[in-house]
mmCIF file of C-alpha atoms in Angstrom:
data_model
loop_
_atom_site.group_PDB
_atom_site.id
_atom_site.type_symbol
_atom_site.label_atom_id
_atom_site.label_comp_id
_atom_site.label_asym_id
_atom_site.label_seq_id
_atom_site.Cartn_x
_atom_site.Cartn_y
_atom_site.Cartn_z
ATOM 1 C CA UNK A 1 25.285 -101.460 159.648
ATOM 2 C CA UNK A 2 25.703 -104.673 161.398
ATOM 3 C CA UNK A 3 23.618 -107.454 162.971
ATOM 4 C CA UNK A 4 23.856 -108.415 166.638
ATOM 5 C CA UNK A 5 21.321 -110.353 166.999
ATOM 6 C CA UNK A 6 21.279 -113.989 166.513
ATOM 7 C CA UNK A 7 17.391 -114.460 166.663
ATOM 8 C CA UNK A 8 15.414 -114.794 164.074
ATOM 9 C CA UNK A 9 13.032 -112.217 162.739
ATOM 10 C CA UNK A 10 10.432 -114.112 162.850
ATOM 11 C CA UNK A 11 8.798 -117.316 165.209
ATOM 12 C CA UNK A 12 6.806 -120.018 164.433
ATOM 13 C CA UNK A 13 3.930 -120.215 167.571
ATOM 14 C CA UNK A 14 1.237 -122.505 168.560
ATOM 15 C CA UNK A 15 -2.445 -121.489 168.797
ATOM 16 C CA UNK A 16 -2.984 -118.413 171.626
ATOM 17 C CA UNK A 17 -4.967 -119.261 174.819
ATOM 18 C CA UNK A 18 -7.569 -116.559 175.016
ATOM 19 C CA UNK A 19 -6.923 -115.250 178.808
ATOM 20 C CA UNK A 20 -4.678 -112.536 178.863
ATOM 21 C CA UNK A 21 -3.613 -113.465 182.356
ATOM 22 C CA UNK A 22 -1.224 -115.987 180.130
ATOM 23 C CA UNK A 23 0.627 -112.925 178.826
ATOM 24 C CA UNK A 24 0.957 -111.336 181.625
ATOM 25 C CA UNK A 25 3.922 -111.388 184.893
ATOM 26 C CA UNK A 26 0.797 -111.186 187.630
ATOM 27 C CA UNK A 27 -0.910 -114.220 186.106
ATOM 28 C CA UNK A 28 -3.859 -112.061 186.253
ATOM 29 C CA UNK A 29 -6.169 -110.658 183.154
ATOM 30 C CA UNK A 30 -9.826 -112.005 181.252
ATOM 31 C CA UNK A 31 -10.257 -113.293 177.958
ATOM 32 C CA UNK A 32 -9.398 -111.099 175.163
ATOM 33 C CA UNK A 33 -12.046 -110.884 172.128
ATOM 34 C CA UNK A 34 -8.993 -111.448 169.653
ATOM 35 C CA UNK A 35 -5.821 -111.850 169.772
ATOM 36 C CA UNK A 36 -3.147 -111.707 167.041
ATOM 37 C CA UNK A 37 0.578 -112.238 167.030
ATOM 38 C CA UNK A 38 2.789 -110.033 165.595
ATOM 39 C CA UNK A 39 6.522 -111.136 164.400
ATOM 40 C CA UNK A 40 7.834 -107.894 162.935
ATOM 41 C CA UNK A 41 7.255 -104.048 162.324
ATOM 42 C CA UNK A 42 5.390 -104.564 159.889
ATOM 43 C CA UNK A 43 3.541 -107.347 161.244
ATOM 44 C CA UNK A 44 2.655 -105.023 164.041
ATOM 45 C CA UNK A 45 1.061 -102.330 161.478
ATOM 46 C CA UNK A 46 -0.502 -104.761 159.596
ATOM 47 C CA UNK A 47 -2.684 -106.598 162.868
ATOM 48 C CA UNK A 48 -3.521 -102.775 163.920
ATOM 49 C CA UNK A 49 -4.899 -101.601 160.534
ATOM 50 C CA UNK A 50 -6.859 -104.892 160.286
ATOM 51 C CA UNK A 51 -8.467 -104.187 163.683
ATOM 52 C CA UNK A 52 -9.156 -100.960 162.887
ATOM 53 C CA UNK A 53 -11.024 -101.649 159.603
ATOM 54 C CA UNK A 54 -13.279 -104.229 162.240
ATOM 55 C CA UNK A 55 -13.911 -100.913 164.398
ATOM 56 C CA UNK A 56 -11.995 -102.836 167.122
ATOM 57 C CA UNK A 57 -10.529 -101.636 169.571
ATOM 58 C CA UNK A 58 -6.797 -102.409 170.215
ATOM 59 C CA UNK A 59 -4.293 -103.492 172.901
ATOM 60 C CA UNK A 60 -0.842 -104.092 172.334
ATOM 61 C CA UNK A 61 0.825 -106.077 174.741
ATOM 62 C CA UNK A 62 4.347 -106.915 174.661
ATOM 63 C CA UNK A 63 5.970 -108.630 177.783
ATOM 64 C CA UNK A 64 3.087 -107.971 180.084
ATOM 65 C CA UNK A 65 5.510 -106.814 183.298
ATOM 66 C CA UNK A 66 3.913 -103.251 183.351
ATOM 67 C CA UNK A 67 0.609 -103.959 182.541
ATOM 68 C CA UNK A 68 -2.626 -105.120 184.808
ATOM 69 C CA UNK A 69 -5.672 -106.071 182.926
ATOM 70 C CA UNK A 70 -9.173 -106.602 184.289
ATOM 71 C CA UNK A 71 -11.143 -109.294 185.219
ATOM 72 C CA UNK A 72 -13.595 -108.794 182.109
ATOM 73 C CA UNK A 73 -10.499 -108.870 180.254
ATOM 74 C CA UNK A 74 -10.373 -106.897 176.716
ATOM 75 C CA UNK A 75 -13.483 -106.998 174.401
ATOM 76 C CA UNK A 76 -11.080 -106.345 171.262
ATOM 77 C CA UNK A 77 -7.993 -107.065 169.270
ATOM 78 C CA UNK A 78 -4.860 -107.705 171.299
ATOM 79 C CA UNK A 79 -1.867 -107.582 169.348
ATOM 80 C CA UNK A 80 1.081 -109.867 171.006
ATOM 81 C CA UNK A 81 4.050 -108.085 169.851
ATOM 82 C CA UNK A 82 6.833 -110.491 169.202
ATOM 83 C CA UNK A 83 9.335 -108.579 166.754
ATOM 84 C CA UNK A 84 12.787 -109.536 167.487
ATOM 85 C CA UNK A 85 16.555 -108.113 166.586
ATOM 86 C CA UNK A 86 18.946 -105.319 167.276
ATOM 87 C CA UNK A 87 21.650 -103.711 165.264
ATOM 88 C CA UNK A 88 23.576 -100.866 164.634
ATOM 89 C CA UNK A 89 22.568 -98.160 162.532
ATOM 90 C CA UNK A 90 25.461 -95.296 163.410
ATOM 91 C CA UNK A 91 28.227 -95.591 165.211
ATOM 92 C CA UNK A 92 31.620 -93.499 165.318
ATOM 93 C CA UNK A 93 34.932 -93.851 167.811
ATOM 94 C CA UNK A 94 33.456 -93.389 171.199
ATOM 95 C CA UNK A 95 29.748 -94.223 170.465
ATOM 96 C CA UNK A 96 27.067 -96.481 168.903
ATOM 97 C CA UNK A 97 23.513 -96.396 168.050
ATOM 98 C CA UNK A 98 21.708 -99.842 168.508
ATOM 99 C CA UNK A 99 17.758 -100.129 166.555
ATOM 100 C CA UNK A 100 16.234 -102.438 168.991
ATOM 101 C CA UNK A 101 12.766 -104.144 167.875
ATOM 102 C CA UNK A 102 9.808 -103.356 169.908
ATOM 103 C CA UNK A 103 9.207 -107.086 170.931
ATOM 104 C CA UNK A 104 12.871 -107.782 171.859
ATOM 105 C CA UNK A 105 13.057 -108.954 175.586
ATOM 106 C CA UNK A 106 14.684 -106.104 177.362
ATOM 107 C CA UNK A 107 17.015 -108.131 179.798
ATOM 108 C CA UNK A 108 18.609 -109.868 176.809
ATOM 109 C CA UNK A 109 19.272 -106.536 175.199
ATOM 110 C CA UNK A 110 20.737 -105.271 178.423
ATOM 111 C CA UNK A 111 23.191 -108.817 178.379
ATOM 112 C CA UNK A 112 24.119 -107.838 174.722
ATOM 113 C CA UNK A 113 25.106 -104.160 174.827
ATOM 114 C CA UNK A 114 27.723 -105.260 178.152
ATOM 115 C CA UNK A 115 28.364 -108.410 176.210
ATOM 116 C CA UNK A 116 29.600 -105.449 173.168
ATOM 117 C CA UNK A 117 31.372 -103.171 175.616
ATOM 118 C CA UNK A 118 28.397 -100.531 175.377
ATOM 119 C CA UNK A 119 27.994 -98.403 177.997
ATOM 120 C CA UNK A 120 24.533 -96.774 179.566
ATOM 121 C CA UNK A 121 21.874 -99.851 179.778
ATOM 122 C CA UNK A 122 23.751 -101.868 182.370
ATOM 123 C CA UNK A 123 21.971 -100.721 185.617
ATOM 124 C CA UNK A 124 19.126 -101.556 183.782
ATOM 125 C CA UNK A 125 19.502 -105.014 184.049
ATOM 126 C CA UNK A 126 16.965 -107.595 185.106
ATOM 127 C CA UNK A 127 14.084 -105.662 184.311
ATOM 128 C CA UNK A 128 11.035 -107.706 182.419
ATOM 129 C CA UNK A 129 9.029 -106.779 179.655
ATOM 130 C CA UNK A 130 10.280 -105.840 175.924
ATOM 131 C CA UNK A 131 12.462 -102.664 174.605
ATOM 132 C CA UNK A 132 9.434 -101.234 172.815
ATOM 133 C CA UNK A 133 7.941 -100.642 176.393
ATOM 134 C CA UNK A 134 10.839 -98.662 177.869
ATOM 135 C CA UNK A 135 9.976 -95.560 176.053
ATOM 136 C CA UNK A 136 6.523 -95.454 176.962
ATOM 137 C CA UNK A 137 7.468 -95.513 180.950
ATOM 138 C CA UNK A 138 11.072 -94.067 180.273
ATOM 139 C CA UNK A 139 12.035 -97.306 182.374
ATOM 140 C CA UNK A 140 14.405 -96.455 184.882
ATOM 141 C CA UNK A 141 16.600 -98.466 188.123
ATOM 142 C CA UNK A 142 19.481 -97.806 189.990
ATOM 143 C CA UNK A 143 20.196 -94.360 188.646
ATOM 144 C CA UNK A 144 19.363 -94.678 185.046
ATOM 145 C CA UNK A 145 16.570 -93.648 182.729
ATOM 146 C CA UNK A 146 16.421 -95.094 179.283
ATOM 147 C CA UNK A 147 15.377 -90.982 178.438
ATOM 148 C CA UNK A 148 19.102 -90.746 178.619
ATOM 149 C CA UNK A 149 20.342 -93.035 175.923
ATOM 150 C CA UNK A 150 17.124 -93.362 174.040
ATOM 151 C CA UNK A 151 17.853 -91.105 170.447
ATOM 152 C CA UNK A 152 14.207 -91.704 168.668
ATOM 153 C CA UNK A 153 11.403 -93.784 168.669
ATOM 154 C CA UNK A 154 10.276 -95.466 165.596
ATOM 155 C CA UNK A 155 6.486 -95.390 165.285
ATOM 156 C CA UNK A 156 3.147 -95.713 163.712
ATOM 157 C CA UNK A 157 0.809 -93.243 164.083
ATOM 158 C CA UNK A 158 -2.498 -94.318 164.368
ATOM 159 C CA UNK A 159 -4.482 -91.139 163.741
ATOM 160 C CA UNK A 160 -2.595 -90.500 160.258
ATOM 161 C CA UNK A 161 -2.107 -93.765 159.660
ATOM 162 C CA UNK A 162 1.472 -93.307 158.957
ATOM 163 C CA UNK A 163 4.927 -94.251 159.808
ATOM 164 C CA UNK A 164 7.231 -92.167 161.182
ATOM 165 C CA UNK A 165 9.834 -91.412 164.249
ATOM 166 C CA UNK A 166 9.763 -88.927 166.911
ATOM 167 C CA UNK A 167 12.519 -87.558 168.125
ATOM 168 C CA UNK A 168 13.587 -87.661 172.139
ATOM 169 C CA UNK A 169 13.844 -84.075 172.674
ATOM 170 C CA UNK A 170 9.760 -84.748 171.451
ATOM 171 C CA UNK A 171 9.183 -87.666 173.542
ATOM 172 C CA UNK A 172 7.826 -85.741 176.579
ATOM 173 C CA UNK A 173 10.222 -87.889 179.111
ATOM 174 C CA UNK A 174 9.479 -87.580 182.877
ATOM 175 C CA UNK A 175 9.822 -89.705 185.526
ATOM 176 C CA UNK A 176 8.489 -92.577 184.716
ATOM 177 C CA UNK A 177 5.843 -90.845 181.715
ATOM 178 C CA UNK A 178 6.358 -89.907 178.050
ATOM 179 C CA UNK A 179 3.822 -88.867 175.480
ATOM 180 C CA UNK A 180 3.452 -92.365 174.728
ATOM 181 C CA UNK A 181 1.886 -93.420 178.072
ATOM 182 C CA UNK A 182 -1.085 -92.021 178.043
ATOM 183 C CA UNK A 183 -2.138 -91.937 174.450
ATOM 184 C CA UNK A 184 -3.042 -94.705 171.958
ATOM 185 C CA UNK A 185 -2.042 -92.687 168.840
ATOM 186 C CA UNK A 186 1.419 -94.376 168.521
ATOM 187 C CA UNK A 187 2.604 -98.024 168.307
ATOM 188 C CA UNK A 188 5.931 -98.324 169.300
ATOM 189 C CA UNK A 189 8.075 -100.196 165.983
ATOM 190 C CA UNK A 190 11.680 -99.807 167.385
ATOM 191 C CA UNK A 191 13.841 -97.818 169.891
ATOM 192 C CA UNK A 192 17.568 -96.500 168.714
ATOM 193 C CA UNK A 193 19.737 -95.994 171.902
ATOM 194 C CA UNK A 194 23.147 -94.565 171.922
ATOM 195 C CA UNK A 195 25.247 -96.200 174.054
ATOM 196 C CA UNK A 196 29.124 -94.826 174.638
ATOM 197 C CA UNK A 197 31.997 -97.473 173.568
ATOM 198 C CA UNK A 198 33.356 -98.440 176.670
ATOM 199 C CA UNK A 199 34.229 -101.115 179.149
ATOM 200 C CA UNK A 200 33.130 -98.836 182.027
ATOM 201 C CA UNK A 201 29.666 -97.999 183.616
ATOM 202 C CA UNK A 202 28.593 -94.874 183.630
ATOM 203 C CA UNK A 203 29.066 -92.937 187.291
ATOM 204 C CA UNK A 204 27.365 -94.892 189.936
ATOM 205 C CA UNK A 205 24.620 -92.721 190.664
ATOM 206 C CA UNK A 206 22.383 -94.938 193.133
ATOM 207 C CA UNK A 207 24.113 -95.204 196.790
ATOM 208 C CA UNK A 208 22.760 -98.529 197.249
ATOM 209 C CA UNK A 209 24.208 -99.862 194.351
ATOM 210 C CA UNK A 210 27.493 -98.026 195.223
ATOM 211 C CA UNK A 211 27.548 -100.171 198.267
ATOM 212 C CA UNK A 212 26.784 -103.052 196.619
ATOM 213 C CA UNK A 213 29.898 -102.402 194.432
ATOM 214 C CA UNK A 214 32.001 -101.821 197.153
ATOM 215 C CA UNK A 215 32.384 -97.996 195.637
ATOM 216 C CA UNK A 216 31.909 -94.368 196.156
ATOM 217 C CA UNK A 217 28.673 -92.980 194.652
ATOM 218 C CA UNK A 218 30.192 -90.658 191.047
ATOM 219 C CA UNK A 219 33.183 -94.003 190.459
ATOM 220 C CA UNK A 220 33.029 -96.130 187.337
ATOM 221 C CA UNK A 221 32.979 -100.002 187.511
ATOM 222 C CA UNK A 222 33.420 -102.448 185.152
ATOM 223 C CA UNK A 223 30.060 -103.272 182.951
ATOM 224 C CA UNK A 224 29.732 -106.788 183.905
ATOM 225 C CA UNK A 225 30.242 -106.141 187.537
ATOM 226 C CA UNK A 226 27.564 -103.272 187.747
ATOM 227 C CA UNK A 227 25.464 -105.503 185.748
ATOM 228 C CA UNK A 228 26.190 -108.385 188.249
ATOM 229 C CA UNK A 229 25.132 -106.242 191.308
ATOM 230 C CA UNK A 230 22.013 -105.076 190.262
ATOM 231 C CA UNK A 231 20.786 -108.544 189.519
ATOM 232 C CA UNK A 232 21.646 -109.703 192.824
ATOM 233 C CA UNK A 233 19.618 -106.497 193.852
ATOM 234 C CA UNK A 234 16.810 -107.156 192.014
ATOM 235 C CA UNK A 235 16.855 -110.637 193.067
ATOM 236 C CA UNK A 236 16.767 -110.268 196.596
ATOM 237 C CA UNK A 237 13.769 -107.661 196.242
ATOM 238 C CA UNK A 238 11.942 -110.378 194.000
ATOM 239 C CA UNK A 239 11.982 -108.508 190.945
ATOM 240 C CA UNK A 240 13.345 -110.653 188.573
ATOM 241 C CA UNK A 241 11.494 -113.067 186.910
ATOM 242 C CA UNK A 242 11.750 -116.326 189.006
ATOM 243 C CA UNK A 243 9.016 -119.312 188.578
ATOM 244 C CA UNK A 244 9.695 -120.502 191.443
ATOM 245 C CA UNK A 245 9.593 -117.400 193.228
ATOM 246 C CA UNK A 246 5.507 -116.455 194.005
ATOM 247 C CA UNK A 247 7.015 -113.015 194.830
ATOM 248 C CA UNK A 248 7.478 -112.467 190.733
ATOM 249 C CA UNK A 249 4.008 -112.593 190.111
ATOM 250 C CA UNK A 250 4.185 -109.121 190.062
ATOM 251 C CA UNK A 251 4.348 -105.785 187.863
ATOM 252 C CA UNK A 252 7.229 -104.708 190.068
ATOM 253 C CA UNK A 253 6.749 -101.190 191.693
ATOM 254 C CA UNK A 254 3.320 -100.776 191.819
ATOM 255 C CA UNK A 255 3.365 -97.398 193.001
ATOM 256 C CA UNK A 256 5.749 -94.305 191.585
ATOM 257 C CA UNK A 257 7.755 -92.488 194.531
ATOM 258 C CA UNK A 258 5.605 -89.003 195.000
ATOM 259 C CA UNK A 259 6.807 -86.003 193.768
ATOM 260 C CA UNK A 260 6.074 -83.099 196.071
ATOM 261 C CA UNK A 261 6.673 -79.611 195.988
ATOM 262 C CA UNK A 262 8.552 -77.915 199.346
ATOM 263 C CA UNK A 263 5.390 -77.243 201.035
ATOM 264 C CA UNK A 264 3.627 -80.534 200.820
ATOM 265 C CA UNK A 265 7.368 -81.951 201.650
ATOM 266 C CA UNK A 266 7.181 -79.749 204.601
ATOM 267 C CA UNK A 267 3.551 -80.786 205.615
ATOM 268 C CA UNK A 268 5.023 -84.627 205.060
ATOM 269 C CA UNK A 269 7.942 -84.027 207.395
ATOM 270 C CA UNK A 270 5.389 -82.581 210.098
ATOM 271 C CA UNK A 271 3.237 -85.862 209.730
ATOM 272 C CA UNK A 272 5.680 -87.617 209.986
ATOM 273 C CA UNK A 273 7.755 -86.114 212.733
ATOM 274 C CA UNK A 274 7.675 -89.280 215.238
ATOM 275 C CA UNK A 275 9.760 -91.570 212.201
ATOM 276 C CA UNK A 276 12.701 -89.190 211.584
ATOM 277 C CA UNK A 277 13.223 -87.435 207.478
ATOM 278 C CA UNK A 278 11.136 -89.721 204.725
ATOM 279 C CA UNK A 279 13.922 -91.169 202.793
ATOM 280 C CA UNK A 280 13.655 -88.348 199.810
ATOM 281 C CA UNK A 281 15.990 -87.205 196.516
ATOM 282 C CA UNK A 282 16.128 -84.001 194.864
ATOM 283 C CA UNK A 283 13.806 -84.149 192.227
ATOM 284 C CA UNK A 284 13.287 -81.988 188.417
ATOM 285 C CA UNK A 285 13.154 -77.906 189.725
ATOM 286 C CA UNK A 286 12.425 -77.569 193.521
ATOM 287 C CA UNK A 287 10.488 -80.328 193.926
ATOM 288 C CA UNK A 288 11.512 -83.754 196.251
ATOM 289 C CA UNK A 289 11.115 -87.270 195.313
ATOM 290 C CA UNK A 290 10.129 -89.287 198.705
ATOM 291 C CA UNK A 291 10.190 -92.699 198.831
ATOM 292 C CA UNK A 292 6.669 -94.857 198.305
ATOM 293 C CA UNK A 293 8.117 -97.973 199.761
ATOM 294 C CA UNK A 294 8.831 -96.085 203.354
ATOM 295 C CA UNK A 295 5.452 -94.196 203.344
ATOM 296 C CA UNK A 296 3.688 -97.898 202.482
ATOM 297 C CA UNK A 297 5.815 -99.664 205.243
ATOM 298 C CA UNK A 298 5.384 -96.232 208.469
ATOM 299 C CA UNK A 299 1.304 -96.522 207.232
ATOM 300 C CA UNK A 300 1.458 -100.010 207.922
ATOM 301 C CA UNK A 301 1.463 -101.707 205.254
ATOM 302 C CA UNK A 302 4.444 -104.342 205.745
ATOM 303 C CA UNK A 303 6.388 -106.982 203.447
ATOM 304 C CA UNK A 304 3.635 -109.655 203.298
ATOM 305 C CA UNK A 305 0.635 -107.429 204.142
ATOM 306 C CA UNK A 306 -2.030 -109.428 203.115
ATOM 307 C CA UNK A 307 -4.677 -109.142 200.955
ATOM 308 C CA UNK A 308 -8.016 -111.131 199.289
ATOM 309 C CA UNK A 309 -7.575 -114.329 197.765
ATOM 310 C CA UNK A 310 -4.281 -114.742 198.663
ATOM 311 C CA UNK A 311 -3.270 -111.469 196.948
ATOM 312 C CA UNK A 312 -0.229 -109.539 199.230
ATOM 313 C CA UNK A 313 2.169 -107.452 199.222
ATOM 314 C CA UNK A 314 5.753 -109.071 198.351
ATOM 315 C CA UNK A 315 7.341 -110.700 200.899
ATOM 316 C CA UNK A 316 10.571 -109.110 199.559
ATOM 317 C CA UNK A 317 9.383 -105.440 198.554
ATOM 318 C CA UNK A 318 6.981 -103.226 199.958
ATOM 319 C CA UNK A 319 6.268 -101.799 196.585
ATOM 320 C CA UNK A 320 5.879 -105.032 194.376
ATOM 321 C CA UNK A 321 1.899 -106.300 194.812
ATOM 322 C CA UNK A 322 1.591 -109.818 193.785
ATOM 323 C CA UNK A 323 -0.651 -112.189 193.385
ATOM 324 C CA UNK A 324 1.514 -114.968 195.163
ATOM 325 C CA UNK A 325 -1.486 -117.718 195.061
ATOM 326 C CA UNK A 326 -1.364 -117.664 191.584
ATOM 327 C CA UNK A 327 -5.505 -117.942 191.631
ATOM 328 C CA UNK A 328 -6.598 -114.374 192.809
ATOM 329 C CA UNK A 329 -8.463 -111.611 191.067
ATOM 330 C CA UNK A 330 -7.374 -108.865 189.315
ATOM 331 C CA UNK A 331 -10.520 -107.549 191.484
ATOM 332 C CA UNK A 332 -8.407 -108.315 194.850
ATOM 333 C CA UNK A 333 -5.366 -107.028 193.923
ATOM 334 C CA UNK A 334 -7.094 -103.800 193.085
ATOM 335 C CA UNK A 335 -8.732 -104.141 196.273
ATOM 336 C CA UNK A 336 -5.053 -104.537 198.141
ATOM 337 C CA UNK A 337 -4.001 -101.482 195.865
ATOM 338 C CA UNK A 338 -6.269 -98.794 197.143
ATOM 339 C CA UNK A 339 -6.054 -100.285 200.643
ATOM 340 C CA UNK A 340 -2.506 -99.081 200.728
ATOM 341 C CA UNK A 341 -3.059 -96.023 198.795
ATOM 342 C CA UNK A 342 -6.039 -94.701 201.366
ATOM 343 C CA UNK A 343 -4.021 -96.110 204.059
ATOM 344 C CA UNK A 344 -1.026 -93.712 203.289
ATOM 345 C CA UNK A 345 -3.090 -90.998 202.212
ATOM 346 C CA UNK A 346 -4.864 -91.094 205.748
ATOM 347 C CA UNK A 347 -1.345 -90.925 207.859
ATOM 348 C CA UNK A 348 0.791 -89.003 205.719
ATOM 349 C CA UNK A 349 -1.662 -86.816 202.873
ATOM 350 C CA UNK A 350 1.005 -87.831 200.190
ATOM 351 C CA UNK A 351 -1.256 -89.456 197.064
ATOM 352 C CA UNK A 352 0.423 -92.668 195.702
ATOM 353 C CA UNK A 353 0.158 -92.831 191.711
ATOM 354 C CA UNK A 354 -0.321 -96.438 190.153
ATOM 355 C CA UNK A 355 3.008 -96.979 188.162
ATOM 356 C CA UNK A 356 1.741 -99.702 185.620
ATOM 357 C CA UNK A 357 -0.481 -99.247 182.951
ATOM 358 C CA UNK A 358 -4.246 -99.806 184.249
ATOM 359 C CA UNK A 359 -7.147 -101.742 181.425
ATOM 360 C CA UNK A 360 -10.522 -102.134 182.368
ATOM 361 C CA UNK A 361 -9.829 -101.832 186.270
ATOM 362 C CA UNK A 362 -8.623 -98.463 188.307
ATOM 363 C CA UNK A 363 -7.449 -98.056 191.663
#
């Protein structure tokens, strides 16, 4: 086993503001009744057993990207999770398995494994938030899924109180769901990945990205070029982290593309006969992903739609809501939210899903 990591384990931090809106990439979120940092696995176990022998309830919050909290905020224990490292626990000639802490920033894991010549993260790049989240949404961008790398998930289970690791065949993977999503009986610890030894990307699945390349959708580039592209990508859609950039204040996709079945595609097709075929991709069985950004943008719902206090869609994105004054609500945003979803509900009957996790607010 070797180290790849050149972080420490552990971090020395200051005393926590209480508003969860600073842990958060909207800038949005109330006070939290407590909130403890965590620095490793154990850490992590330790903060949620304490809470638990309070009778508190508990949030654990990583890097905030996929997450919008209420304006009343969380009335218990919020456990910052801020476990750091990666490093190889099998490996043979043509692949290796990487243990990646929960609280390692995912971006900077994505920069190591091309960095290593590992294939399989790399059009994963850009994307906030830590590794421990990726399970829990099966992350996924430019024609990957972490569900495809992702070996086991290291966790502690809450209602036995005991370690242990479940398995991805167990995981429950879907587009963009697992069994972790909805439940609070596990705490992510770590994710393994296996990740093929080589200096090529996978096949380029995503025909934008293919053009971006330069490429035919099914060829192979080099890591750091595929990597390359879908930052640019990202960037010019506002969805990588940018301070200076209002159109970052976001969660990214705030809405998951609808799955349909062939007759509700068919009854979509026939709403929408005057706009040509919804952009749309064969999705698990019969069924046909369409495209939420397209259904948001024909309902009328434009890049820079506003919203309350100063609330809007992104200027960039028609998916991304952000709260570009940097002083709104989570209230408004919510607001914006169901706007949209009634709005393309009313022209096209398709039912947008919120992608990010919801706490103390609903749309």
């Amino acid at each position: 086993m070797s180290d790849v990591s050149a972080r420490p384990a552990t971090e020395t931090r200051a005393a926590e503001p209480t508003r969860l809106a600073e842990y958060t990439t909207l800038c949005l979120g109330g006070p939290a009744g407590r909130i403890e940092t965590a620095a490793s696995a154990e850490e992590i176990v330790q903060k949620v057993q304490q809470a638990r022998l309070r009778d508190d309830e508990v949030l654990i919050l990583a890097g905030g990207s996929n997450v919008v909290v209420g304006d009343a905020g969380f009335p218990g224990t919020v456990v910052l999770v801020r476990s750091r490292g990666l490093r190889v626990v099998a490996e043979d000639a043509d692949t290796v398995t990487v243990r990646v802490e929960a609280g390692e920033p995912w971006d900077d894991l994505v920069a190591a494994t091309v960095a290593n010549g590992w294939s399989g993260l790399e059009c994963l790049s850009g994307i906030p938030g830590s590794a421990g989240a990726t399970p829990i949404q099966n992350v996924g961008a430019y024609g990957q899924e972490v569900a495809e790398t992702i070996t086991g998930v290291q966790v502690y289970d809450r209602v036995e109180g005991s370690l242990g690791r479940v398995e991805a065949a167990d995981c429950g993977f879907a587009y963009r769901s697992s069994i972790f999503k909805y439940s609070e009986r596990w705490v992510v610890l770590s994710v393994d990945f296996r990740l093929a030894r080589s200096p090529l990307s996978g096949p380029v699945r995503y025909a934008e990205l293919a053009r971006a390349l330069g490429v035919e959708p099914g060829d192979a580039v080099p890591l750091a070029d595929a990597r390359a592209a879908v930052l640019r990508l990202r960037a010019g859609k506002g969805m990588v982290l940018d301070a200076a950039d209002p159109d970052t204040r976001s969660v990214g996709s705030f809405f998951t593309n609808p799955v349909l079945d062939g007759e509700a595609y068919e009854l979509l097709r026939g709403r929408a006969a005057d706009l040509g075929e919804p952009p749309h991709w064969p999705g698990a069985g019969d069924t046909v992903k369409v495209s939420a950004a397209w259904l948001i943008d024909k309902a009328g719902f434009a890049k820079g739609h506003p919203g309350p206090e100063g609330v809007a869609i992104s200027s960039k994105h028609t998916l991304a809501l952000t709260n570009r004054s940097g002083t709104a609500s989570t209230a408004a945003l919510i607001a914006l939210a169901r706007d949209i979803r009634d709005g393309v509900h009313a022209r096209f009957g398709v039912p947008l899903h919120p992608e990010p996790v919801l706490v103390n607010c609903a749309v």
